[in-house]
Amino acid sequence: MRPEPGGPAAPPAAPTTPGAPAAERVGVDFSATGGAPTHRASGWIYGMTEDASGPADRFFHDVRFRRMRAGGAQLDSPGGWVSGRYDRRWRATRAQLLRTRSLGGEFILLPHDLWGADGHPIARFPGDDGDWADYDAFLTRLIHDVGAAGAPVQWDLWNEPNLPTFWNRPQAQYFELWRRTHRRVRAAFPRQPIVGPSFAGVPTTDGPWWNQYLDFVRATDTVPDVVSWHALPGDPVADVAAADTTLDARAIPHPRPYQVNEYGAGDEQNPGAGSWYIARLERAGADGLRANWAGAADLHDDLGNLLVRDPSGRHLPKGEWWVYRFYGSQTGLVASVTPGPTRDAFATAAPGAAKVLVGGRGTPGAVAVALQRLDATSGIVRDGRVRVVVHRVPHNGGGAVRGPVTVRDAVVALSGDATTVDLPRADVEDAFTITVLPPPAARGVGIP
């Protein structure tokens, strides 16, 4: 919702009561800027209908859709190659690949789902009893189909190979699958990135599975182009630091951004935690794909659970979709943010508007956002004043949300080219946005 242009400000938040904990502080410095935002967190696992006809384009465009990860999971149960039902999964994968590309996104292919290892009990895995003939035939078919589709993919060779849900075999057998698949894909598509290991966990300097994998790919010259893992939960900033340490120790180059290709556990799928992950992925310089906890037909719809459907089947946005919409609207240059202990923010400044997305992960309490060096922005400060518009993005229990709720809309005088925006205590699942605009010269000035 937009406030009435130039209208009266909403009442300020009530002051903190005596004895209440002090507000957590987050700082934004608009004089220290980086490059243009790339919206690296705007990726999802599945979220398109089986034939890729829905949801409508606007739900993707409005959030600056960047990438999708899919491979026909849960279509037929059991399904996939191992059950003699590859074709339906491939048709869905191809349709979703082509629509993803038409929307300007990258597509990350999941061969394990096309094989049929999507959590349903299956009769065999690649390489059982040392026999790779069936898997080689599967790869031959898949490589042919990807080539015939005429659109590039990223090859995520096998999902969560450290979990029996997806790889119920010894680690050594997975390593042989990795070696064989890497060499087949590299020979067929030398320019298409290989992604892995996409394991269920985060990089650690002493974690045995992660480090054994790195030792293996280095020894066999099968290092992935994009190194990936799952943060369920995790902190992308700390995890990237651990990944750097473990790869650098082995002299493994990693020129491409890391890919956290599942982030957001089930209880983190809300505006507050979603905003926090966006800020942390941007801070870490890692690409992200939001996890999808839906099942069956719902997996293939609803933009990765960011949308709900009314009784007529019409898609409606949840609160977290509005978070990604605001994130997608952030243009210009990225501003420097000093996070608080449990809160973080992503801030940008473009001519005429500065925008800050503030989130936390299960952390209640008020937040004070210090906006510093607003004089370094363009077209925002006028006669030492700015207009500050604050919105709360509600979770609403995971139901439909009509739009962000106006908390404040006021013209404020700067002190030392700065002002502090006090965000009130709210539900831990909610997020806040701050938009800083030039003060209106007359009524009728709206929010971009």
GROMACS .gro file of C-alpha atoms in nm:
model
  448
    1MET     CA    1   0.000   0.000   0.000
    2ARG     CA    2   0.119   0.352  -0.072
    3PRO     CA    3   0.046   0.637   0.167
    4GLU     CA    4  -0.157   0.929   0.047
    5PRO     CA    5   0.097   1.132  -0.153
    6GLY     CA    6   0.218   1.423   0.050
    7GLY     CA    7  -0.045   1.344   0.313
    8PRO     CA    8  -0.016   1.353   0.690
    9ALA     CA    9   0.241   1.135   0.858
   10ALA     CA   10   0.132   0.826   1.045
   11PRO     CA   11   0.163   0.852   1.424
   12PRO     CA   12   0.517   0.779   1.544
   13ALA     CA   13   0.587   0.459   1.729
   14ALA     CA   14   0.535   0.467   2.101
   15PRO     CA   15   0.852   0.539   2.299
   16THR     CA   16   1.033   0.253   2.461
   17THR     CA   17   0.902   0.182   2.809
   18PRO     CA   18   1.137   0.209   3.107
   19GLY     CA   19   1.330  -0.112   3.159
   20ALA     CA   20   1.276  -0.233   2.799
   21PRO     CA   21   1.589  -0.342   2.611
   22ALA     CA   22   1.752  -0.078   2.394
   23ALA     CA   23   1.681  -0.093   2.025
   24GLU     CA   24   1.930  -0.283   1.813
   25ARG     CA   25   2.126  -0.050   1.586
   26VAL     CA   26   2.195  -0.086   1.213
   27GLY     CA   27   2.398   0.172   1.024
   28VAL     CA   28   2.379   0.275   0.657
   29ASP     CA   29   2.653   0.491   0.504
   30PHE     CA   30   2.551   0.635   0.167
   31SER     CA   31   2.897   0.777   0.100
   32ALA     CA   32   3.048   0.427   0.081
   33THR     CA   33   2.903   0.255  -0.222
   34GLY     CA   34   2.964  -0.054  -0.426
   35GLY     CA   35   2.839  -0.151  -0.767
   36ALA     CA   36   2.487  -0.182  -0.898
   37PRO     CA   37   2.270  -0.445  -0.725
   38THR     CA   38   2.251  -0.779  -0.907
   39HIS     CA   39   1.964  -0.921  -0.698
   40ARG     CA   40   2.162  -1.237  -0.642
   41ALA     CA   41   1.913  -1.371  -0.383
   42SER     CA   42   1.617  -1.379  -0.626
   43GLY     CA   43   1.623  -1.748  -0.713
   44TRP     CA   44   1.385  -2.033  -0.633
   45ILE     CA   45   1.359  -2.410  -0.635
   46TYR     CA   46   1.072  -2.511  -0.860
   47GLY     CA   47   0.765  -2.287  -0.833
   48MET     CA   48   0.632  -2.311  -1.192
   49THR     CA   49   0.341  -2.526  -1.301
   50GLU     CA   50   0.425  -2.852  -1.471
   51ASP     CA   51   0.368  -2.704  -1.816
   52ALA     CA   52   0.537  -2.376  -1.707
   53SER     CA   53   0.228  -2.170  -1.789
   54GLY     CA   54   0.194  -2.025  -1.439
   55PRO     CA   55   0.225  -1.823  -1.227
   56ALA     CA   56   0.182  -1.509  -1.438
   57ASP     CA   57   0.489  -1.326  -1.566
   58ARG     CA   58   0.436  -1.025  -1.341
   59PHE     CA   59   0.505  -1.228  -1.029
   60PHE     CA   60   0.851  -1.307  -1.168
   61HIS     CA   61   0.930  -0.969  -1.325
   62ASP     CA   62   0.837  -0.774  -1.012
   63VAL     CA   63   1.092  -0.964  -0.801
   64ARG     CA   64   1.377  -0.947  -1.055
   65PHE     CA   65   1.373  -1.325  -1.104
   66ARG     CA   66   1.729  -1.454  -1.156
   67ARG     CA   67   1.734  -1.835  -1.148
   68MET     CA   68   1.536  -2.155  -1.099
   69ARG     CA   69   1.646  -2.505  -0.996
   70ALA     CA   70   1.431  -2.798  -1.112
   71GLY     CA   71   1.414  -3.146  -1.261
   72GLY     CA   72   1.060  -3.280  -1.245
   73ALA     CA   73   1.052  -3.389  -0.880
   74GLN     CA   74   0.743  -3.568  -0.747
   75LEU     CA   75   0.579  -3.606  -1.087
   76ASP     CA   76   0.453  -3.964  -1.066
   77SER     CA   77   0.538  -4.143  -0.744
   78PRO     CA   78   0.758  -4.320  -0.810
   79GLY     CA   79   0.874  -4.145  -1.124
   80GLY     CA   80   1.181  -4.075  -1.328
   81TRP     CA   81   1.419  -4.294  -1.525
   82VAL     CA   82   1.459  -4.561  -1.258
   83SER     CA   83   1.082  -4.624  -1.262
   84GLY     CA   84   1.045  -4.611  -1.639
   85ARG     CA   85   0.878  -4.269  -1.622
   86TYR     CA   86   1.144  -4.028  -1.741
   87ASP     CA   87   0.944  -3.864  -2.019
   88ARG     CA   88   0.694  -3.674  -1.805
   89ARG     CA   89   0.967  -3.534  -1.582
   90TRP     CA   90   1.172  -3.428  -1.881
   91ARG     CA   91   0.876  -3.257  -2.050
   92ALA     CA   92   0.816  -3.052  -1.734
   93THR     CA   93   1.187  -2.976  -1.700
   94ARG     CA   94   1.212  -2.862  -2.061
   95ALA     CA   95   0.904  -2.639  -2.031
   96GLN     CA   96   1.033  -2.479  -1.710
   97LEU     CA   97   1.381  -2.437  -1.861
   98LEU     CA   98   1.247  -2.254  -2.165
   99ARG     CA   99   1.020  -2.028  -1.962
  100THR     CA  100   1.297  -1.950  -1.716
  101ARG     CA  101   1.517  -1.842  -2.004
  102SER     CA  102   1.235  -1.634  -2.156
  103LEU     CA  103   1.202  -1.453  -1.822
  104GLY     CA  104   1.574  -1.373  -1.824
  105GLY     CA  105   1.673  -1.633  -1.565
  106GLU     CA  106   1.933  -1.907  -1.543
  107PHE     CA  107   1.817  -2.268  -1.512
  108ILE     CA  108   1.988  -2.517  -1.280
  109LEU     CA  109   1.918  -2.875  -1.386
  110LEU     CA  110   1.864  -3.150  -1.125
  111PRO     CA  111   1.953  -3.489  -1.280
  112HIS     CA  112   1.881  -3.673  -0.954
  113ASP     CA  113   1.511  -3.582  -0.986
  114LEU     CA  114   1.507  -3.697  -1.347
  115TRP     CA  115   1.665  -4.024  -1.233
  116GLY     CA  116   1.394  -4.057  -0.966
  117ALA     CA  117   1.591  -4.001  -0.644
  118ASP     CA  118   1.351  -3.741  -0.505
  119GLY     CA  119   1.285  -3.897  -0.167
  120HIS     CA  120   1.059  -4.179  -0.285
  121PRO     CA  121   1.203  -4.528  -0.221
  122ILE     CA  122   1.366  -4.649  -0.540
  123ALA     CA  123   1.499  -4.986  -0.644
  124ARG     CA  124   1.848  -4.886  -0.750
  125PHE     CA  125   2.100  -4.606  -0.756
  126PRO     CA  126   2.365  -4.540  -1.019
  127GLY     CA  127   2.658  -4.780  -0.986
  128ASP     CA  128   2.491  -5.046  -0.774
  129ASP     CA  129   2.704  -5.363  -0.771
  130GLY     CA  130   2.957  -5.180  -0.984
  131ASP     CA  131   2.720  -5.165  -1.281
  132TRP     CA  132   2.710  -4.822  -1.445
  133ALA     CA  133   2.549  -4.925  -1.776
  134ASP     CA  134   2.199  -4.803  -1.691
  135TYR     CA  135   2.327  -4.472  -1.557
  136ASP     CA  136   2.544  -4.423  -1.865
  137ALA     CA  137   2.233  -4.476  -2.079
  138PHE     CA  138   2.045  -4.223  -1.865
  139LEU     CA  139   2.322  -3.966  -1.911
  140THR     CA  140   2.327  -4.027  -2.286
  141ARG     CA  141   1.953  -3.956  -2.304
  142LEU     CA  142   1.970  -3.652  -2.077
  143ILE     CA  143   2.266  -3.498  -2.258
  144HIS     CA  144   2.084  -3.546  -2.589
  145ASP     CA  145   1.764  -3.390  -2.454
  146VAL     CA  146   1.940  -3.087  -2.312
  147GLY     CA  147   2.120  -3.032  -2.640
  148ALA     CA  148   1.795  -3.066  -2.835
  149ALA     CA  149   1.622  -2.812  -2.607
  150GLY     CA  150   1.860  -2.550  -2.742
  151ALA     CA  151   1.893  -2.360  -2.413
  152PRO     CA  152   2.192  -2.369  -2.176
  153VAL     CA  153   2.166  -2.502  -1.822
  154GLN     CA  154   2.379  -2.528  -1.513
  155TRP     CA  155   2.436  -2.894  -1.426
  156ASP     CA  156   2.380  -2.960  -1.053
  157LEU     CA  157   2.510  -3.316  -1.066
  158TRP     CA  158   2.334  -3.465  -0.759
  159ASN     CA  159   2.132  -3.310  -0.477
  160GLU     CA  160   2.227  -3.359  -0.110
  161PRO     CA  161   2.450  -3.664  -0.161
  162ASN     CA  162   2.524  -3.676   0.213
  163LEU     CA  163   2.159  -3.758   0.297
  164PRO     CA  164   2.009  -4.107   0.252
  165THR     CA  165   1.687  -3.943   0.130
  166PHE     CA  166   1.867  -3.862  -0.195
  167TRP     CA  167   2.179  -4.086  -0.192
  168ASN     CA  168   2.130  -4.407  -0.001
  169ARG     CA  169   2.467  -4.550  -0.092
  170PRO     CA  170   2.833  -4.522   0.022
  171GLN     CA  171   3.021  -4.199  -0.026
  172ALA     CA  172   3.273  -4.372  -0.252
  173GLN     CA  173   2.994  -4.467  -0.493
  174TYR     CA  174   2.881  -4.104  -0.506
  175PHE     CA  175   3.237  -3.993  -0.576
  176GLU     CA  176   3.249  -4.227  -0.874
  177LEU     CA  177   2.914  -4.089  -0.995
  178TRP     CA  178   3.056  -3.737  -0.965
  179ARG     CA  179   3.371  -3.827  -1.160
  180ARG     CA  180   3.181  -3.998  -1.440
  181THR     CA  181   2.911  -3.733  -1.470
  182HIS     CA  182   3.154  -3.441  -1.458
  183ARG     CA  183   3.357  -3.584  -1.745
  184ARG     CA  184   3.053  -3.668  -1.958
  185VAL     CA  185   2.895  -3.326  -1.912
  186ARG     CA  186   3.222  -3.137  -1.961
  187ALA     CA  187   3.286  -3.323  -2.287
  188ALA     CA  188   2.933  -3.258  -2.417
  189PHE     CA  189   2.890  -2.899  -2.296
  190PRO     CA  190   3.227  -2.740  -2.226
  191ARG     CA  191   3.073  -2.397  -2.164
  192GLN     CA  192   2.784  -2.500  -1.939
  193PRO     CA  193   2.868  -2.466  -1.567
  194ILE     CA  194   2.884  -2.770  -1.341
  195VAL     CA  195   2.748  -2.711  -0.990
  196GLY     CA  196   2.815  -2.904  -0.671
  197PRO     CA  197   2.817  -3.065  -0.427
  198SER     CA  198   2.485  -2.905  -0.315
  199PHE     CA  199   2.515  -3.097   0.008
  200ALA     CA  200   2.286  -3.067   0.309
  201GLY     CA  201   2.508  -2.856   0.529
  202VAL     CA  202   2.742  -2.561   0.526
  203PRO     CA  203   3.118  -2.547   0.468
  204THR     CA  204   3.330  -2.606   0.775
  205THR     CA  205   3.704  -2.636   0.822
  206ASP     CA  206   3.664  -2.960   1.018
  207GLY     CA  207   3.353  -3.116   0.860
  208PRO     CA  208   3.457  -3.456   0.721
  209TRP     CA  209   3.211  -3.486   0.431
  210TRP     CA  210   3.283  -3.138   0.291
  211ASN     CA  211   3.658  -3.173   0.315
  212GLN     CA  212   3.664  -3.526   0.175
  213TYR     CA  213   3.466  -3.403  -0.124
  214LEU     CA  214   3.712  -3.118  -0.185
  215ASP     CA  215   4.006  -3.357  -0.162
  216PHE     CA  216   3.842  -3.589  -0.415
  217VAL     CA  217   3.752  -3.328  -0.678
  218ARG     CA  218   4.099  -3.175  -0.656
  219ALA     CA  219   4.269  -3.514  -0.693
  220THR     CA  220   4.054  -3.615  -0.992
  221ASP     CA  221   4.052  -3.274  -1.165
  222THR     CA  222   3.672  -3.258  -1.143
  223VAL     CA  223   3.628  -2.934  -0.951
  224PRO     CA  224   3.283  -2.781  -1.010
  225ASP     CA  225   3.258  -2.445  -1.181
  226VAL     CA  226   3.013  -2.331  -0.912
  227VAL     CA  227   3.063  -2.451  -0.555
  228SER     CA  228   2.730  -2.497  -0.376
  229TRP     CA  229   2.571  -2.592  -0.044
  230HIS     CA  230   2.246  -2.559   0.151
  231ALA     CA  231   2.181  -2.316   0.438
  232LEU     CA  232   1.891  -2.472   0.628
  233PRO     CA  233   1.972  -2.283   0.842
  234GLY     CA  234   2.303  -2.110   0.791
  235ASP     CA  235   2.471  -1.773   0.770
  236PRO     CA  236   2.602  -1.703   0.420
  237VAL     CA  237   2.865  -1.463   0.552
  238ALA     CA  238   3.023  -1.716   0.788
  239ASP     CA  239   2.973  -2.001   0.541
  240VAL     CA  240   3.149  -1.819   0.257
  241ALA     CA  241   3.443  -1.747   0.488
  242ALA     CA  242   3.468  -2.119   0.572
  243ALA     CA  243   3.442  -2.212   0.204
  244ASP     CA  244   3.720  -1.968   0.118
  245THR     CA  245   3.943  -2.117   0.386
  246THR     CA  246   3.891  -2.478   0.279
  247LEU     CA  247   3.924  -2.416  -0.096
  248ASP     CA  248   4.223  -2.185  -0.062
  249ALA     CA  249   4.402  -2.443   0.154
  250ARG     CA  250   4.383  -2.682  -0.142
  251ALA     CA  251   4.466  -2.419  -0.405
  252ILE     CA  252   4.124  -2.476  -0.562
  253PRO     CA  253   4.028  -2.167  -0.764
  254HIS     CA  254   3.672  -2.043  -0.735
  255PRO     CA  255   3.627  -1.750  -0.972
  256ARG     CA  256   3.248  -1.779  -0.991
  257PRO     CA  257   3.022  -1.678  -0.702
  258TYR     CA  258   2.931  -1.949  -0.458
  259GLN     CA  259   2.575  -2.078  -0.488
  260VAL     CA  260   2.366  -2.133  -0.176
  261ASN     CA  261   2.108  -2.321  -0.376
  262GLU     CA  262   1.873  -2.389  -0.089
  263TYR     CA  263   1.832  -2.125   0.181
  264GLY     CA  264   1.557  -2.068   0.434
  265ALA     CA  265   1.439  -2.354   0.656
  266GLY     CA  266   1.065  -2.407   0.697
  267ASP     CA  267   1.041  -2.175   0.997
  268GLU     CA  268   1.247  -1.912   0.813
  269GLN     CA  269   1.002  -1.868   0.528
  270ASN     CA  270   0.870  -1.530   0.633
  271PRO     CA  271   0.941  -1.163   0.554
  272GLY     CA  272   1.178  -1.108   0.848
  273ALA     CA  273   1.406  -1.405   0.788
  274GLY     CA  274   1.380  -1.369   0.410
  275SER     CA  275   1.504  -1.010   0.433
  276TRP     CA  276   1.789  -1.121   0.660
  277TYR     CA  277   1.899  -1.388   0.411
  278ILE     CA  278   1.885  -1.137   0.126
  279ALA     CA  279   2.112  -0.900   0.318
  280ARG     CA  280   2.353  -1.178   0.417
  281LEU     CA  281   2.376  -1.324   0.066
  282GLU     CA  282   2.445  -0.977  -0.074
  283ARG     CA  283   2.705  -0.913   0.196
  284ALA     CA  284   2.873  -1.248   0.132
  285GLY     CA  285   2.869  -1.213  -0.248
  286ALA     CA  286   2.697  -1.551  -0.288
  287ASP     CA  287   2.408  -1.636  -0.520
  288GLY     CA  288   2.101  -1.784  -0.354
  289LEU     CA  289   1.795  -1.995  -0.430
  290ARG     CA  290   1.516  -1.995  -0.175
  291ALA     CA  291   1.415  -2.342  -0.054
  292ASN     CA  292   1.076  -2.488  -0.141
  293TRP     CA  293   0.901  -2.701   0.120
  294ALA     CA  294   0.585  -2.771  -0.079
  295GLY     CA  295   0.495  -3.113  -0.212
  296ALA     CA  296   0.326  -3.282  -0.507
  297ALA     CA  297   0.140  -3.037  -0.734
  298ASP     CA  298   0.208  -2.746  -0.498
  299LEU     CA  299   0.581  -2.790  -0.558
  300HIS     CA  300   0.517  -2.702  -0.922
  301ASP     CA  301   0.333  -2.376  -0.859
  302ASP     CA  302   0.315  -2.072  -0.632
  303LEU     CA  303   0.667  -1.939  -0.705
  304GLY     CA  304   0.830  -2.150  -0.438
  305ASN     CA  305   0.555  -2.087  -0.182
  306LEU     CA  306   0.569  -1.707  -0.217
  307LEU     CA  307   0.212  -1.708  -0.348
  308VAL     CA  308  -0.118  -1.856  -0.236
  309ARG     CA  309  -0.433  -1.925  -0.437
  310ASP     CA  310  -0.785  -1.809  -0.367
  311PRO     CA  311  -1.085  -2.045  -0.416
  312SER     CA  312  -1.093  -1.958  -0.787
  313GLY     CA  313  -0.725  -2.053  -0.827
  314ARG     CA  314  -0.605  -1.694  -0.866
  315HIS     CA  315  -0.256  -1.630  -0.731
  316LEU     CA  316  -0.218  -1.384  -0.443
  317PRO     CA  317   0.115  -1.269  -0.293
  318LYS     CA  318   0.231  -1.359   0.055
  319GLY     CA  319   0.422  -1.114   0.270
  320GLU     CA  320   0.760  -1.247   0.162
  321TRP     CA  321   0.676  -1.189  -0.205
  322TRP     CA  322   0.640  -0.818  -0.117
  323VAL     CA  323   0.988  -0.834   0.037
  324TYR     CA  324   1.133  -0.961  -0.290
  325ARG     CA  325   0.933  -0.700  -0.481
  326PHE     CA  326   1.091  -0.422  -0.275
  327TYR     CA  327   1.433  -0.588  -0.316
  328GLY     CA  328   1.373  -0.601  -0.691
  329SER     CA  329   1.297  -0.229  -0.691
  330GLN     CA  330   1.633  -0.142  -0.534
  331THR     CA  331   1.848   0.016  -0.805
  332GLY     CA  332   2.139   0.257  -0.831
  333LEU     CA  333   2.440   0.170  -0.614
  334VAL     CA  334   2.467  -0.053  -0.310
  335ALA     CA  335   2.537   0.141   0.011
  336SER     CA  336   2.753   0.019   0.298
  337VAL     CA  337   2.564  -0.134   0.593
  338THR     CA  338   2.690  -0.205   0.944
  339PRO     CA  339   2.468  -0.486   1.077
  340GLY     CA  340   2.345  -0.533   1.429
  341PRO     CA  341   2.396  -0.852   1.629
  342THR     CA  342   2.080  -1.013   1.492
  343ARG     CA  343   1.958  -0.774   1.221
  344ASP     CA  344   2.095  -0.687   0.881
  345ALA     CA  345   1.988  -0.467   0.593
  346PHE     CA  346   2.038  -0.421   0.221
  347ALA     CA  347   2.056  -0.058   0.113
  348THR     CA  348   2.077   0.117  -0.223
  349ALA     CA  349   2.069   0.474  -0.348
  350ALA     CA  350   1.953   0.591  -0.690
  351PRO     CA  351   1.884   0.946  -0.807
  352GLY     CA  352   1.572   1.059  -0.624
  353ALA     CA  353   1.530   0.760  -0.391
  354ALA     CA  354   1.728   0.563  -0.133
  355LYS     CA  355   1.590   0.228  -0.016
  356VAL     CA  356   1.670   0.005   0.282
  357LEU     CA  357   1.535  -0.347   0.345
  358VAL     CA  358   1.567  -0.453   0.710
  359GLY     CA  359   1.524  -0.805   0.843
  360GLY     CA  360   1.612  -1.043   1.124
  361ARG     CA  361   1.590  -1.413   1.190
  362GLY     CA  362   1.357  -1.485   1.481
  363THR     CA  363   1.464  -1.174   1.670
  364PRO     CA  364   1.199  -0.953   1.831
  365GLY     CA  365   1.250  -0.596   1.944
  366ALA     CA  366   1.286  -0.246   1.807
  367VAL     CA  367   1.556  -0.143   1.560
  368ALA     CA  368   1.723   0.196   1.513
  369VAL     CA  369   1.848   0.244   1.157
  370ALA     CA  370   2.107   0.523   1.133
  371LEU     CA  371   2.104   0.677   0.784
  372GLN     CA  372   2.437   0.852   0.742
  373ARG     CA  373   2.586   1.078   0.474
  374LEU     CA  374   2.261   1.140   0.293
  375ASP     CA  375   2.441   1.436   0.136
  376ALA     CA  376   2.621   1.181  -0.081
  377THR     CA  377   2.293   1.084  -0.249
  378SER     CA  378   2.153   1.256  -0.557
  379GLY     CA  379   1.823   1.442  -0.573
  380ILE     CA  380   1.702   1.341  -0.226
  381VAL     CA  381   1.807   1.611   0.023
  382ARG     CA  382   1.634   1.948  -0.017
  383ASP     CA  383   1.707   2.237   0.220
  384GLY     CA  384   1.846   1.995   0.474
  385ARG     CA  385   1.531   1.783   0.478
  386VAL     CA  386   1.417   1.447   0.343
  387ARG     CA  387   1.093   1.253   0.333
  388VAL     CA  388   1.109   0.919   0.518
  389VAL     CA  389   0.852   0.651   0.440
  390VAL     CA  390   0.853   0.335   0.652
  391HIS     CA  391   0.652   0.024   0.569
  392ARG     CA  392   0.606  -0.297   0.765
  393VAL     CA  393   0.581  -0.616   0.560
  394PRO     CA  394   0.356  -0.852   0.758
  395HIS     CA  395   0.382  -1.229   0.762
  396ASN     CA  396   0.009  -1.271   0.832
  397GLY     CA  397   0.059  -1.631   0.938
  398GLY     CA  398   0.166  -1.723   0.586
  399GLY     CA  399  -0.160  -1.605   0.430
  400ALA     CA  400  -0.218  -1.358   0.151
  401VAL     CA  401  -0.098  -1.002   0.211
  402ARG     CA  402  -0.251  -0.709   0.023
  403GLY     CA  403   0.064  -0.503   0.057
  404PRO     CA  404   0.308  -0.343   0.300
  405VAL     CA  405   0.155  -0.139   0.582
  406THR     CA  406   0.252   0.225   0.626
  407VAL     CA  407   0.420   0.287   0.961
  408ARG     CA  408   0.549   0.639   0.902
  409ASP     CA  409   0.547   0.902   0.629
  410ALA     CA  410   0.710   1.224   0.743
  411VAL     CA  411   0.942   1.502   0.636
  412VAL     CA  412   1.240   1.521   0.873
  413ALA     CA  413   1.525   1.767   0.918
  414LEU     CA  414   1.874   1.618   0.894
  415SER     CA  415   2.139   1.665   1.157
  416GLY     CA  416   2.492   1.637   1.024
  417ASP     CA  417   2.354   1.497   0.696
  418ALA     CA  418   2.203   1.207   0.891
  419THR     CA  419   1.887   1.088   1.060
  420THR     CA  420   1.788   0.783   1.260
  421VAL     CA  421   1.475   0.588   1.175
  422ASP     CA  422   1.324   0.403   1.467
  423LEU     CA  423   1.146   0.085   1.364
  424PRO     CA  424   0.895  -0.031   1.624
  425ARG     CA  425   0.883  -0.368   1.787
  426ALA     CA  426   0.692  -0.605   1.561
  427ASP     CA  427   0.624  -0.976   1.514
  428VAL     CA  428   0.951  -1.160   1.459
  429GLU     CA  429   0.827  -1.278   1.119
  430ASP     CA  430   0.775  -0.924   0.985
  431ALA     CA  431   1.020  -0.708   0.790
  432PHE     CA  432   1.054  -0.332   0.738
  433THR     CA  433   1.138  -0.115   0.441
  434ILE     CA  434   1.261   0.244   0.446
  435THR     CA  435   1.234   0.472   0.144
  436VAL     CA  436   1.403   0.813   0.156
  437LEU     CA  437   1.273   1.069  -0.093
  438PRO     CA  438   1.301   1.441  -0.152
  439PRO     CA  439   1.045   1.634   0.051
  440PRO     CA  440   0.748   1.721  -0.168
  441ALA     CA  441   0.741   2.072  -0.308
  442ALA     CA  442   0.366   2.039  -0.341
  443ARG     CA  443   0.092   1.784  -0.297
  444GLY     CA  444   0.083   1.509  -0.553
  445VAL     CA  445   0.438   1.377  -0.510
  446GLY     CA  446   0.423   1.002  -0.479
  447ILE     CA  447   0.660   0.719  -0.390
  448PRO     CA  448   0.849   0.570  -0.684
   0.00000   0.00000   0.00000
